[in-house]
Amino acid sequence: MNPQGRGLALFLRTFTAIVLVFLMAPIVVVFPLSFSSGELLTLPTPGYSLRWYDDFFSSSKWLLATRNSFVVGIATAILATTLGTLAALGIFLGRFRGKAFIVALMSTPMVVPVVVTAIAMYFAFSFVGLNNTLTGLVVAHTVLSVPYVLITVLATLQTFDRNLLKAAATLGAPPHVAFRRVLLPLIAPGVATGALFAFATSFDELVVAIFVAGPQQFTLPRQMYAGLREFLSPTIASAAVLLIVCSLALLAANEYFRARGKARTAAADPAEPN
Amino acid sequence: MHDPIVTFEQVTKSYDGRTRVVEALDLRLARGEFLTMLGPSGSGKTTTLMMLAGFEDPTSGTITLEGKKLNHVPAHRRGIGMVFQNYALFPHMTVAENLVFPLQMHGVPKAEIEPKVKRALEMVRLPHLRDRKPTQLSGGQQQRVAVARALVYGPKLVLMDEPLGALDKQLREELQLEIKHLHEELGVTIVYVTHDQSEALTMSDRIAVFHHGRVQQLATPAELYERPANAFVASFIGENNRFNGTLAARDGTACRVRLSGGEEVAAAIEADLAVGAPVVLSVRPERVAIGAHVSADNCFAAELLEVIYLGDHCKLRLRVAGSEAFIAKVPAGDPATIAPRGTPLTVAWPAQACRAIPPLD
Amino acid sequence: MAISRNNLLAAGLIAPLFVVVVASFIVPLLVTLYTAIGNPEVRQTLPLTTGALRDWNGEGLPPEAAFAAVIAELAQAQEGQAIGQLSRRLNFEQTGLRTLLLKTARAKETLAAPYRESLVALDTRWGDTELWQLLKRNTGTLTPLFLLRSLDLTLTPAGSVAQAPKEDAVFLPLFARTFVISFWVTVLCVVIGYPVAYTLSTLSQRAANIGMALVLVPFWTSILVRTTAWFILLQREGPVNALLRGLSIVDEPVTMIFTRFAVYVAMVHVLLPFVVLPLYSVMKGLDPVYLRAAASLGAPPWQRFLRVYLPMTMPGVAAGGLMVFMLSVGFYITPALVGGPNDQMVSYFIAFFTNQTINWGMAAALACLLLLMTGILVGVARLVVPGFRLGSVSP
């Protein structure tokens, strides 16, 4: 490489490093702030303590929000994964026109600005009494997260070799057995990824919660948002750290399932080791 | 043929109600035979196989297996084994688990499963790979496992859909023989689909040549090669030189054909054609003799256009009776192969080596 | 036969999700559309007045029956909550009507026949033809007013379209601001994201994995958490100011929170991964053989980039850029937390009208326009990027 090219490469790498620092810095900085012993969110911290975590775990508001977040997240994940996986299978198995239209229709919640979705649900829920209920929040989060499940499972099904179902049939397996012993194990990593997406979407969702949830249904993001608008206490930083840790766990789980899914579908293109 | 294992009677398949992928198919398979369906893609051979396997329903007509009507029997109750082009081994199961699967499905008692798996793996010479996952096997090994899996529960009939299509030439030829030997050992009936004519000639007891949804000819490999029923079969199986002409005279199976340039050729004929009908003449390149000395039934002046060296033999491209694509096959040492371009030669062939057949409509 | 059984099964599998999406998403959107153009208040609260105005030709004053009806019905409405909704609705048509209606409702006892004269005596506005025209116009089932107002237009009492008064004409500048912010966020994301994705795609697999992890971690961290981080960082007494002062770059703390600058920083931070991720996969999938071919054909590095690499990675730029723009246009939380009053976008006002002023019609009308714009953007995206899907980047 000529000196000019090397200079450019060095410039690009430095630039990239700066951008990566920019991307990570705010997330990293929250950690020391949350362990601060002081009242103010400033660096350097006067000392380290667990007082803000103590504050978090002894506050009934934050505990309720944590509980709500997990209840709504898990319910959403179960509902969205079930509905999305079934629909993806229907689209995969059916022989009809307009599949693209159905997928597009089910994916519209991804395209529509969240505020529009949020007020639409708020208006509609006011007629059926779903505002200020956990059920309403679960329904709303399910609609928001189901496109991710649908698209992930459909993508997994696209790598699924239909001949495997035919092979199972010629080996004597009735359709429901072929489904259970061949199709399901092979798409399981995709379904798991979809469930993670659904949980993560619900767990991080705020805008719909602002409209649809009352104080009794506050989730962690909603409680954080309320806290930010009232008084900026370091408890918010410790809540943020807990949310970041959850996100990291979800990301790690997602990478794990992706690697497993890859190992499975690799069978579709036979390597020739000899 | 009495007691056929499979019959097709007037089977027609159409997806859109207009174009017929398979048209009025009549076919009878003898017990224990190796029948190959050969044809270009879109000729209807794979659709026919899929109807037999139970993945497509015939639009009309009847298919029977062992005398029982098959039309609406679902695939998993037909008891027909199948080997797929891309192997279709279950990637989440080991080799042994893949073989156990059909035995479980057919309710084989637990105690008998292990010996059967063992025997099947020995049959394809892979007992050492029983605990590998399919991804850890080579293409040839995967296909051997697929064959073992299709045979392990003892089906009477096994279908093979271009099973060797994804393998390279050497491996393909090796496995062709292996499958042929398995067929001879086990006495199972095999229906084999391929578009590779040499594969069909190597393996089959009989070959059904498909084109435009119809069986053009159903015959043994030798008969197919030596006595093609029509121009399509002649061109699809092996190389040949073709001339268009009209039937000038006929006496039983001997005839004379007048080419468009006015030359007359003596040929053999079997088709039901009257004098004056348009015919195609087919001459195999290896049946053409080169030299001035020959006193055969047909003798023509030729001009050497090109010599193509192929190791054990050479092909000569010649101008003969107005055609510039006439090919003659000669041994590598033949003097004609070192002659310069443009050398005048004489080509000759006996009337028996030249068949007048109906042109393709 | 087998085909139809197959499709029956497929329909059964798709149906539950279809029902949920239609019932809790499509129907609410239709409700919103209706809220933007529906006009139920006058008809529901003043049915007799509505009837009495039906035959009035709009000239002079309506018949005595209308005056009698309006007095009776307003008084009746005061007993429920209906008067609040009605007066809020009509006050939106014309400021001041709220007080007039409440005053009239309260004055029922003091009013006696002939009602026309006594009403005009109570407030001269009741003798105004334009007021009655306005009332009559709002006896219809639908009204274009909210949509018109979203576009800084209004209706004259006679019913023709006119420019909205200057103090109400805030929405076109709002849409313009939304587009300007979204545009610059998109430009920044692409300009920053392209070289980053390129550099990552040229690194060894190990280094690239680490780099991508540093993009994925923020991507998976919730928008609120990241915005909160910036909210904390950019405070007057926050870490960034502490750093700047520690390095003696500034003497006095710089005001960064609640400014347009903060909005740009936080939005670019949130949206940058949406450009880097698709670009990285496009660049990683690009066969280097094309660049080698261009080099062997005599193209210098700069030409290779401009004429081969850039055009071949353009689909990634378009997909990522459109994605960022589309998401930016609907942004709410980030500007609401770190921006000032003049940095808020359309979404903020939708929330504002829903929760603060309880003017659902305006909220719905703005939402419909935002939805329409998003629809147009998706259409453009489909034209520009073949096979564009929003799912191409998922969390």
Coordinates of N, CA and C in Angstrom, one line a residue, chain C residues 134-318:
Chain C
L134 N -72.2 29.6 11.5 CA -71.2 28.7 12.1 C -71.8 27.5 12.8
L135 N -72.9 27.7 13.5 CA -73.6 26.7 14.2 C -74.2 25.7 13.2
K136 N -74.8 26.3 12.2 CA -75.5 25.5 11.2 C -74.5 24.6 10.5
R137 N -73.3 25.2 10.2 CA -72.3 24.4 9.4 C -71.8 23.2 10.3
N138 N -71.8 23.4 11.6 CA -71.3 22.3 12.4 C -72.4 21.3 12.8
T139 N -73.6 21.4 12.2 CA -74.6 20.4 12.5 C -74.3 19.2 11.5
G140 N -73.4 19.4 10.6 CA -73.0 18.2 9.7 C -72.3 17.2 10.4
T141 N -72.2 15.9 9.8 CA -71.5 14.8 10.5 C -70.0 15.0 10.4
L142 N -69.5 15.6 9.4 CA -68.1 15.7 9.2 C -67.6 17.1 9.1
T143 N -66.4 17.4 9.5 CA -65.8 18.7 9.3 C -64.4 18.7 8.8
P144 N -64.1 19.5 7.9 CA -62.7 19.5 7.4 C -61.8 20.4 8.2
L145 N -62.3 21.0 9.3 CA -61.6 22.1 10.0 C -60.3 21.6 10.6
F146 N -60.3 20.4 11.2 CA -59.0 20.0 11.9 C -57.9 19.8 10.8
L147 N -58.3 19.2 9.7 CA -57.3 18.9 8.7 C -56.8 20.3 8.1
L148 N -57.8 21.2 7.9 CA -57.4 22.5 7.3 C -56.5 23.2 8.3
R149 N -56.8 23.2 9.6 CA -56.0 23.9 10.6 C -54.6 23.3 10.6
S150 N -54.5 21.9 10.4 CA -53.2 21.3 10.4 C -52.3 21.8 9.2
L151 N -53.0 22.4 8.2 CA -52.3 22.9 7.1 C -52.3 24.5 7.1
D152 N -52.6 25.0 8.3 CA -52.6 26.5 8.5 C -53.7 27.1 7.7
L153 N -54.8 26.4 7.4 CA -56.0 27.0 6.8 C -57.1 27.0 7.8
T154 N -58.2 27.7 7.4 CA -59.3 27.7 8.3 C -60.6 27.9 7.5
L155 N -61.7 27.8 8.1 CA -63.0 28.0 7.4 C -63.5 29.4 7.9
T156 N -64.0 30.2 6.9 CA -64.7 31.4 7.3 C -66.1 31.0 7.7
P157 N -66.8 31.8 8.5 CA -68.2 31.5 8.9 C -69.1 31.1 7.7
A158 N -68.8 31.7 6.5 CA -69.6 31.3 5.4 C -69.2 30.0 4.8
G159 N -68.1 29.4 5.3 CA -67.8 28.1 4.9 C -66.7 28.0 3.8
S160 N -66.1 29.1 3.5 CA -65.0 29.0 2.4 C -63.7 28.9 3.2
V161 N -62.7 28.3 2.4 CA -61.3 28.1 3.0 C -60.5 29.4 2.9
A162 N -59.8 29.7 4.0 CA -59.0 30.9 4.1 C -57.7 30.6 4.9
Q163 N -56.8 31.5 4.8 CA -55.6 31.4 5.6 C -56.0 31.5 7.1
A164 N -55.3 30.7 7.9 CA -55.6 30.8 9.3 C -55.0 32.1 9.9
P165 N -55.5 32.6 10.9 CA -54.9 33.8 11.5 C -53.5 33.5 12.0
K166 N -52.7 34.5 12.0 CA -51.3 34.4 12.1 C -50.9 33.6 13.4
E167 N -51.6 33.9 14.5 CA -51.2 33.3 15.8 C -51.5 31.8 15.8
D168 N -52.5 31.3 14.9 CA -52.8 29.9 14.8 C -52.0 29.2 13.7
A169 N -51.3 30.0 12.9 CA -50.6 29.3 11.7 C -49.3 28.8 12.1
V170 N -49.3 27.7 13.0 CA -48.0 27.2 13.5 C -47.6 25.8 12.9
F171 N -48.6 25.2 12.1 CA -48.4 23.8 11.8 C -47.5 23.6 10.5
L172 N -47.6 24.5 9.5 CA -46.7 24.4 8.4 C -45.3 24.6 8.8
P173 N -45.0 25.6 9.6 CA -43.6 25.7 10.1 C -43.2 24.5 10.9
L174 N -44.2 23.9 11.6 CA -43.9 22.7 12.4 C -43.4 21.5 11.5
F175 N -44.2 21.3 10.5 CA -43.9 20.2 9.5 C -42.5 20.5 8.9
A176 N -42.3 21.8 8.5 CA -41.0 22.2 7.9 C -39.9 21.9 8.9
R177 N -40.1 22.2 10.2 CA -39.0 22.0 11.1 C -38.8 20.5 11.3
T178 N -39.9 19.7 11.3 CA -39.7 18.3 11.4 C -38.9 17.7 10.3
F179 N -39.2 18.2 9.0 CA -38.4 17.8 7.9 C -37.0 18.2 7.9
V180 N -36.8 19.4 8.4 CA -35.4 20.0 8.4 C -34.6 19.1 9.4
I181 N -35.1 18.9 10.6 CA -34.4 18.1 11.6 C -34.1 16.7 11.1
S182 N -35.2 16.1 10.5 CA -35.0 14.7 10.0 C -34.0 14.7 8.9
F183 N -34.0 15.7 8.0 CA -33.1 15.7 6.9 C -31.6 15.8 7.4
W184 N -31.4 16.7 8.3 CA -30.0 16.8 8.8 C -29.5 15.6 9.6
V185 N -30.5 15.0 10.4 CA -30.1 13.8 11.1 C -29.7 12.7 10.1
T186 N -30.5 12.6 9.0 CA -30.3 11.6 8.0 C -28.9 11.8 7.4
V187 N -28.6 13.1 7.0 CA -27.4 13.4 6.3 C -26.2 13.1 7.3
L188 N -26.3 13.5 8.5 CA -25.3 13.2 9.5 C -25.1 11.7 9.7
C189 N -26.2 11.0 9.8 CA -26.0 9.5 10.0 C -25.3 8.9 8.8
V190 N -25.7 9.3 7.5 CA -25.1 8.7 6.4 C -23.6 9.1 6.3
V191 N -23.4 10.3 6.5 CA -22.0 10.8 6.3 C -21.1 10.2 7.4
I192 N -21.6 10.0 8.6 CA -20.8 9.4 9.6 C -20.8 7.9 9.4
G193 N -22.0 7.3 9.1 CA -22.1 5.9 9.1 C -21.4 5.2 7.9
Y194 N -21.3 5.9 6.8 CA -20.7 5.2 5.6 C -19.2 4.9 5.8
P195 N -18.4 5.9 6.2 CA -17.0 5.5 6.5 C -16.8 4.5 7.6
V196 N -17.7 4.6 8.6 CA -17.5 3.6 9.7 C -17.8 2.2 9.2
A197 N -19.0 2.0 8.5 CA -19.3 0.7 8.0 C -18.2 0.2 7.0
Y198 N -17.7 1.1 6.2 CA -16.6 0.7 5.3 C -15.4 0.2 6.1
T199 N -15.0 1.0 7.1 CA -13.8 0.6 7.8 C -14.0 -0.7 8.5
L200 N -15.2 -0.9 9.1 CA -15.5 -2.1 9.8 C -15.4 -3.3 8.8
S201 N -15.9 -3.1 7.6 CA -15.9 -4.2 6.7 C -14.6 -4.6 6.2
T202 N -13.6 -3.7 6.4 CA -12.2 -4.0 5.9 C -11.4 -4.6 7.0
L203 N -11.9 -4.6 8.2 CA -11.1 -5.1 9.3 C -11.1 -6.7 9.3
S204 N -10.1 -7.3 10.1 CA -10.1 -8.7 10.2 C -11.4 -9.1 10.9
Q205 N -11.8 -10.4 10.7 CA -13.1 -10.8 11.3 C -13.2 -10.5 12.8
R206 N -12.1 -10.8 13.5 CA -12.1 -10.6 14.9 C -12.3 -9.1 15.3
A207 N -11.5 -8.3 14.7 CA -11.7 -6.8 15.0 C -13.1 -6.3 14.6
A208 N -13.6 -6.8 13.4 CA -14.9 -6.4 12.9 C -16.0 -6.8 13.9
N209 N -15.8 -8.0 14.5 CA -16.8 -8.5 15.4 C -16.9 -7.6 16.7
I210 N -15.7 -7.2 17.1 CA -15.7 -6.3 18.3 C -16.3 -4.9 17.9
G211 N -15.9 -4.4 16.7 CA -16.5 -3.2 16.3 C -18.0 -3.2 16.1
M212 N -18.5 -4.4 15.6 CA -19.9 -4.5 15.4 C -20.6 -4.6 16.7
A213 N -20.0 -5.3 17.7 CA -20.6 -5.4 19.0 C -20.8 -4.0 19.6
L214 N -19.8 -3.1 19.3 CA -19.9 -1.7 19.9 C -21.0 -0.9 19.1
V215 N -21.4 -1.4 18.0 CA -22.6 -0.8 17.3 C -23.9 -1.4 17.8
L216 N -23.8 -2.8 18.0 CA -25.0 -3.5 18.4 C -25.5 -3.2 19.9
V217 N -24.5 -3.0 20.7 CA -24.9 -2.7 22.1 C -25.8 -1.5 22.2
P218 N -25.4 -0.3 21.7 CA -26.3 0.8 21.7 C -27.6 0.5 21.0
F219 N -27.5 -0.2 19.9 CA -28.7 -0.5 19.1 C -29.7 -1.3 19.9
W220 N -29.2 -2.2 20.8 CA -30.2 -2.9 21.6 C -30.6 -2.2 22.9
T221 N -29.8 -1.1 23.2 CA -30.2 -0.4 24.4 C -31.4 0.6 24.1
S222 N -32.3 0.7 25.0 CA -33.5 1.4 24.6 C -33.3 2.8 24.3
I223 N -34.1 3.4 23.5 CA -34.0 4.8 23.1 C -34.1 5.7 24.3
L224 N -35.0 5.3 25.2 CA -35.1 6.2 26.4 C -33.8 6.2 27.2
V225 N -33.2 5.0 27.4 CA -32.0 4.9 28.2 C -30.9 5.8 27.6
R226 N -30.8 5.7 26.2 CA -29.8 6.5 25.5 C -30.1 8.0 25.6
T227 N -31.3 8.3 25.5 CA -31.7 9.7 25.6 C -31.4 10.2 27.0
T228 N -31.8 9.4 28.0 CA -31.5 9.7 29.4 C -30.0 10.0 29.6
A229 N -29.2 9.1 29.0 CA -27.8 9.3 29.2 C -27.4 10.7 28.6
W230 N -27.9 11.0 27.5 CA -27.5 12.4 26.9 C -28.1 13.5 27.8
F231 N -29.3 13.2 28.3 CA -30.0 14.2 29.2 C -29.1 14.5 30.4
I232 N -28.5 13.4 30.9 CA -27.6 13.6 32.1 C -26.3 14.2 31.7
L233 N -25.7 13.7 30.5 CA -24.4 14.2 30.1 C -24.4 15.6 29.7
L234 N -25.5 16.1 29.1 CA -25.5 17.5 28.6 C -26.0 18.5 29.6
Q235 N -26.3 18.1 30.8 CA -26.7 19.1 31.8 C -25.7 20.2 32.0
R236 N -26.1 21.3 32.5 CA -25.2 22.4 32.8 C -24.1 22.0 33.7
E237 N -24.4 21.2 34.7 CA -23.4 20.7 35.7 C -23.0 19.3 35.3
G238 N -23.3 18.9 34.1 CA -23.1 17.5 33.8 C -21.7 17.2 33.4
P239 N -21.5 15.9 33.1 CA -20.1 15.4 32.8 C -19.5 16.1 31.6
V240 N -20.2 16.4 30.5 CA -19.6 17.0 29.3 C -19.1 18.3 29.7
N241 N -19.9 19.1 30.4 CA -19.4 20.4 30.8 C -18.2 20.3 31.7
A242 N -18.3 19.3 32.6 CA -17.1 19.1 33.5 C -15.9 18.8 32.7
L243 N -16.0 18.0 31.7 CA -14.9 17.6 30.9 C -14.3 18.8 30.2
L244 N -15.2 19.6 29.5 CA -14.8 20.8 28.8 C -14.1 21.8 29.7
R245 N -14.6 21.9 30.9 CA -13.9 22.9 31.8 C -12.6 22.3 32.4
G246 N -12.7 21.0 32.6 CA -11.4 20.3 33.0 C -10.3 20.5 32.0
L247 N -10.7 20.4 30.8 CA -9.7 20.6 29.7 C -9.4 22.1 29.4
S248 N -10.1 22.9 30.1 CA -9.9 24.4 29.9 C -10.3 24.8 28.5
I249 N -11.3 24.1 27.9 CA -11.8 24.5 26.6 C -12.8 25.7 26.8
V250 N -13.5 25.6 27.9 CA -14.4 26.7 28.2 C -14.2 27.1 29.6
D251 N -14.6 28.3 29.9 CA -14.5 28.8 31.3 C -15.9 28.6 32.0
E252 N -16.9 29.0 31.3 CA -18.3 29.0 31.8 C -19.0 27.7 31.3
P253 N -19.8 27.1 32.0 CA -20.6 25.9 31.5 C -21.4 26.4 30.2
V254 N -21.4 25.5 29.2 CA -22.1 25.8 28.0 C -23.5 25.2 28.1
T255 N -24.5 26.0 27.7 CA -25.8 25.4 27.7 C -26.0 24.5 26.5
M256 N -26.2 23.2 26.8 CA -26.3 22.3 25.7 C -27.7 21.6 25.8
I257 N -28.1 21.3 27.0 CA -29.4 20.7 27.2 C -30.5 21.6 26.7
F258 N -31.6 21.1 26.2 CA -32.7 21.9 25.7 C -32.4 22.8 24.5
T259 N -31.4 22.3 23.7 CA -31.1 23.1 22.5 C -31.2 22.1 21.3
R260 N -31.2 22.8 20.1 CA -31.3 22.0 18.9 C -30.0 21.1 18.8
F261 N -28.9 21.6 19.2 CA -27.7 20.8 19.2 C -27.9 19.5 20.0
A262 N -28.5 19.5 21.1 CA -28.7 18.3 21.9 C -29.6 17.3 21.1
V263 N -30.6 17.9 20.5 CA -31.5 17.1 19.7 C -30.7 16.3 18.6
Y264 N -29.9 17.1 17.9 CA -29.1 16.4 16.8 C -28.2 15.3 17.4
V265 N -27.5 15.7 18.5 CA -26.5 14.7 19.1 C -27.3 13.4 19.5
A266 N -28.4 13.6 20.2 CA -29.1 12.4 20.7 C -29.7 11.6 19.6
M267 N -30.3 12.3 18.6 CA -31.0 11.6 17.5 C -30.0 10.9 16.6
V268 N -28.8 11.5 16.4 CA -27.8 10.8 15.6 C -27.3 9.6 16.3
H269 N -27.1 9.8 17.6 CA -26.7 8.6 18.4 C -27.7 7.5 18.4
V270 N -28.9 7.8 18.5 CA -30.0 6.7 18.5 C -30.1 6.1 17.1
L271 N -29.9 6.9 16.0 CA -30.2 6.4 14.7 C -29.0 5.9 13.9
L272 N -27.8 6.2 14.3 CA -26.6 5.8 13.6 C -26.6 4.3 13.3
P273 N -26.8 3.5 14.2 CA -26.8 2.0 13.9 C -27.7 1.6 12.8
F274 N -28.8 2.3 12.6 CA -29.7 2.0 11.5 C -29.1 2.2 10.1
V275 N -28.0 3.0 10.0 CA -27.3 3.1 8.8 C -26.1 2.2 8.7
V276 N -25.4 2.1 9.9 CA -24.2 1.3 9.9 C -24.5 -0.2 9.6
L277 N -25.6 -0.7 10.2 CA -25.8 -2.2 10.1 C -26.2 -2.6 8.7
P278 N -27.1 -2.0 8.0 CA -27.4 -2.4 6.6 C -26.2 -2.1 5.7
L279 N -25.5 -1.0 5.9 CA -24.3 -0.7 5.0 C -23.2 -1.7 5.2
Y280 N -23.0 -2.1 6.5 CA -22.0 -3.1 6.7 C -22.3 -4.4 6.0
S281 N -23.5 -4.8 6.1 CA -23.8 -6.1 5.4 C -23.7 -6.0 3.9
V282 N -24.1 -4.9 3.3 CA -23.9 -4.7 1.9 C -22.4 -4.7 1.5
M283 N -21.6 -4.0 2.3 CA -20.2 -3.9 2.0 C -19.5 -5.2 2.2
K284 N -19.9 -5.9 3.3 CA -19.3 -7.2 3.5 C -19.6 -8.2 2.4
G285 N -20.8 -8.1 1.9 CA -21.3 -9.0 0.8 C -20.7 -8.6 -0.6
L286 N -20.1 -7.5 -0.7 CA -19.6 -7.0 -2.0 C -18.4 -7.8 -2.4
D287 N -18.4 -8.5 -3.5 CA -17.3 -9.3 -4.0 C -16.1 -8.4 -4.4
P288 N -15.0 -8.5 -3.8 CA -13.8 -7.6 -4.1 C -13.4 -7.8 -5.6
V289 N -13.9 -8.8 -6.3 CA -13.5 -9.1 -7.7 C -13.9 -7.9 -8.5
Y290 N -14.9 -7.1 -8.2 CA -15.3 -6.0 -9.0 C -14.3 -4.9 -8.9
L291 N -13.8 -4.7 -7.7 CA -12.7 -3.6 -7.5 C -11.4 -4.1 -8.2
R292 N -11.1 -5.4 -8.1 CA -9.9 -5.8 -8.8 C -10.1 -5.7 -10.3
A293 N -11.3 -6.0 -10.8 CA -11.6 -5.8 -12.2 C -11.4 -4.4 -12.6
A294 N -11.9 -3.4 -11.8 CA -11.8 -2.0 -12.1 C -10.3 -1.6 -12.1
A295 N -9.6 -2.1 -11.2 CA -8.2 -1.8 -11.1 C -7.4 -2.3 -12.3
S296 N -7.8 -3.6 -12.7 CA -7.1 -4.1 -13.9 C -7.5 -3.4 -15.2
L297 N -8.6 -2.7 -15.1 CA -9.0 -1.9 -16.3 C -8.4 -0.5 -16.3
G298 N -7.6 -0.3 -15.2 CA -6.9 1.0 -15.2 C -7.4 2.1 -14.4
A299 N -8.4 1.7 -13.5 CA -9.0 2.8 -12.7 C -8.2 3.1 -11.5
P300 N -7.8 4.3 -11.2 CA -7.1 4.7 -10.0 C -8.0 4.5 -8.8
P301 N -7.5 4.4 -7.5 CA -8.4 4.2 -6.4 C -9.6 5.1 -6.3
W302 N -9.4 6.4 -6.5 CA -10.5 7.3 -6.4 C -11.6 7.0 -7.4
Q303 N -11.2 6.6 -8.6 CA -12.2 6.3 -9.6 C -12.9 4.9 -9.3
R304 N -12.1 4.0 -8.7 CA -12.7 2.7 -8.3 C -13.8 3.0 -7.3
F305 N -13.5 3.9 -6.3 CA -14.5 4.2 -5.3 C -15.7 4.8 -5.9
L306 N -15.5 5.9 -6.7 CA -16.6 6.7 -7.2 C -17.4 5.9 -8.2
R307 N -16.8 5.1 -9.1 CA -17.5 4.5 -10.2 C -17.9 3.0 -10.0
V308 N -17.3 2.4 -9.0 CA -17.7 1.0 -8.8 C -18.2 0.8 -7.3
Y309 N -17.4 1.2 -6.3 CA -17.8 0.9 -4.9 C -19.0 1.7 -4.5
L310 N -19.0 3.0 -4.8 CA -20.2 3.8 -4.3 C -21.5 3.4 -5.0
P311 N -21.5 3.2 -6.3 CA -22.8 2.8 -6.9 C -23.2 1.4 -6.4
M312 N -22.3 0.5 -6.1 CA -22.7 -0.8 -5.7 C -23.1 -0.8 -4.2
T313 N -22.7 0.2 -3.4 CA -23.2 0.2 -2.0 C -24.3 1.2 -1.9
M314 N -24.7 1.8 -3.0 CA -25.8 2.8 -2.9 C -27.1 2.2 -2.4
P315 N -27.5 1.0 -2.7 CA -28.7 0.4 -2.2 C -28.7 0.4 -0.6
G316 N -27.6 0.2 -0.1 CA -27.4 0.2 1.4 C -27.6 1.6 1.9
V317 N -27.0 2.6 1.2 CA -27.1 4.0 1.7 C -28.6 4.4 1.6
A318 N -29.3 4.0 0.5 CA -30.7 4.4 0.3 C -31.5 3.8 1.4

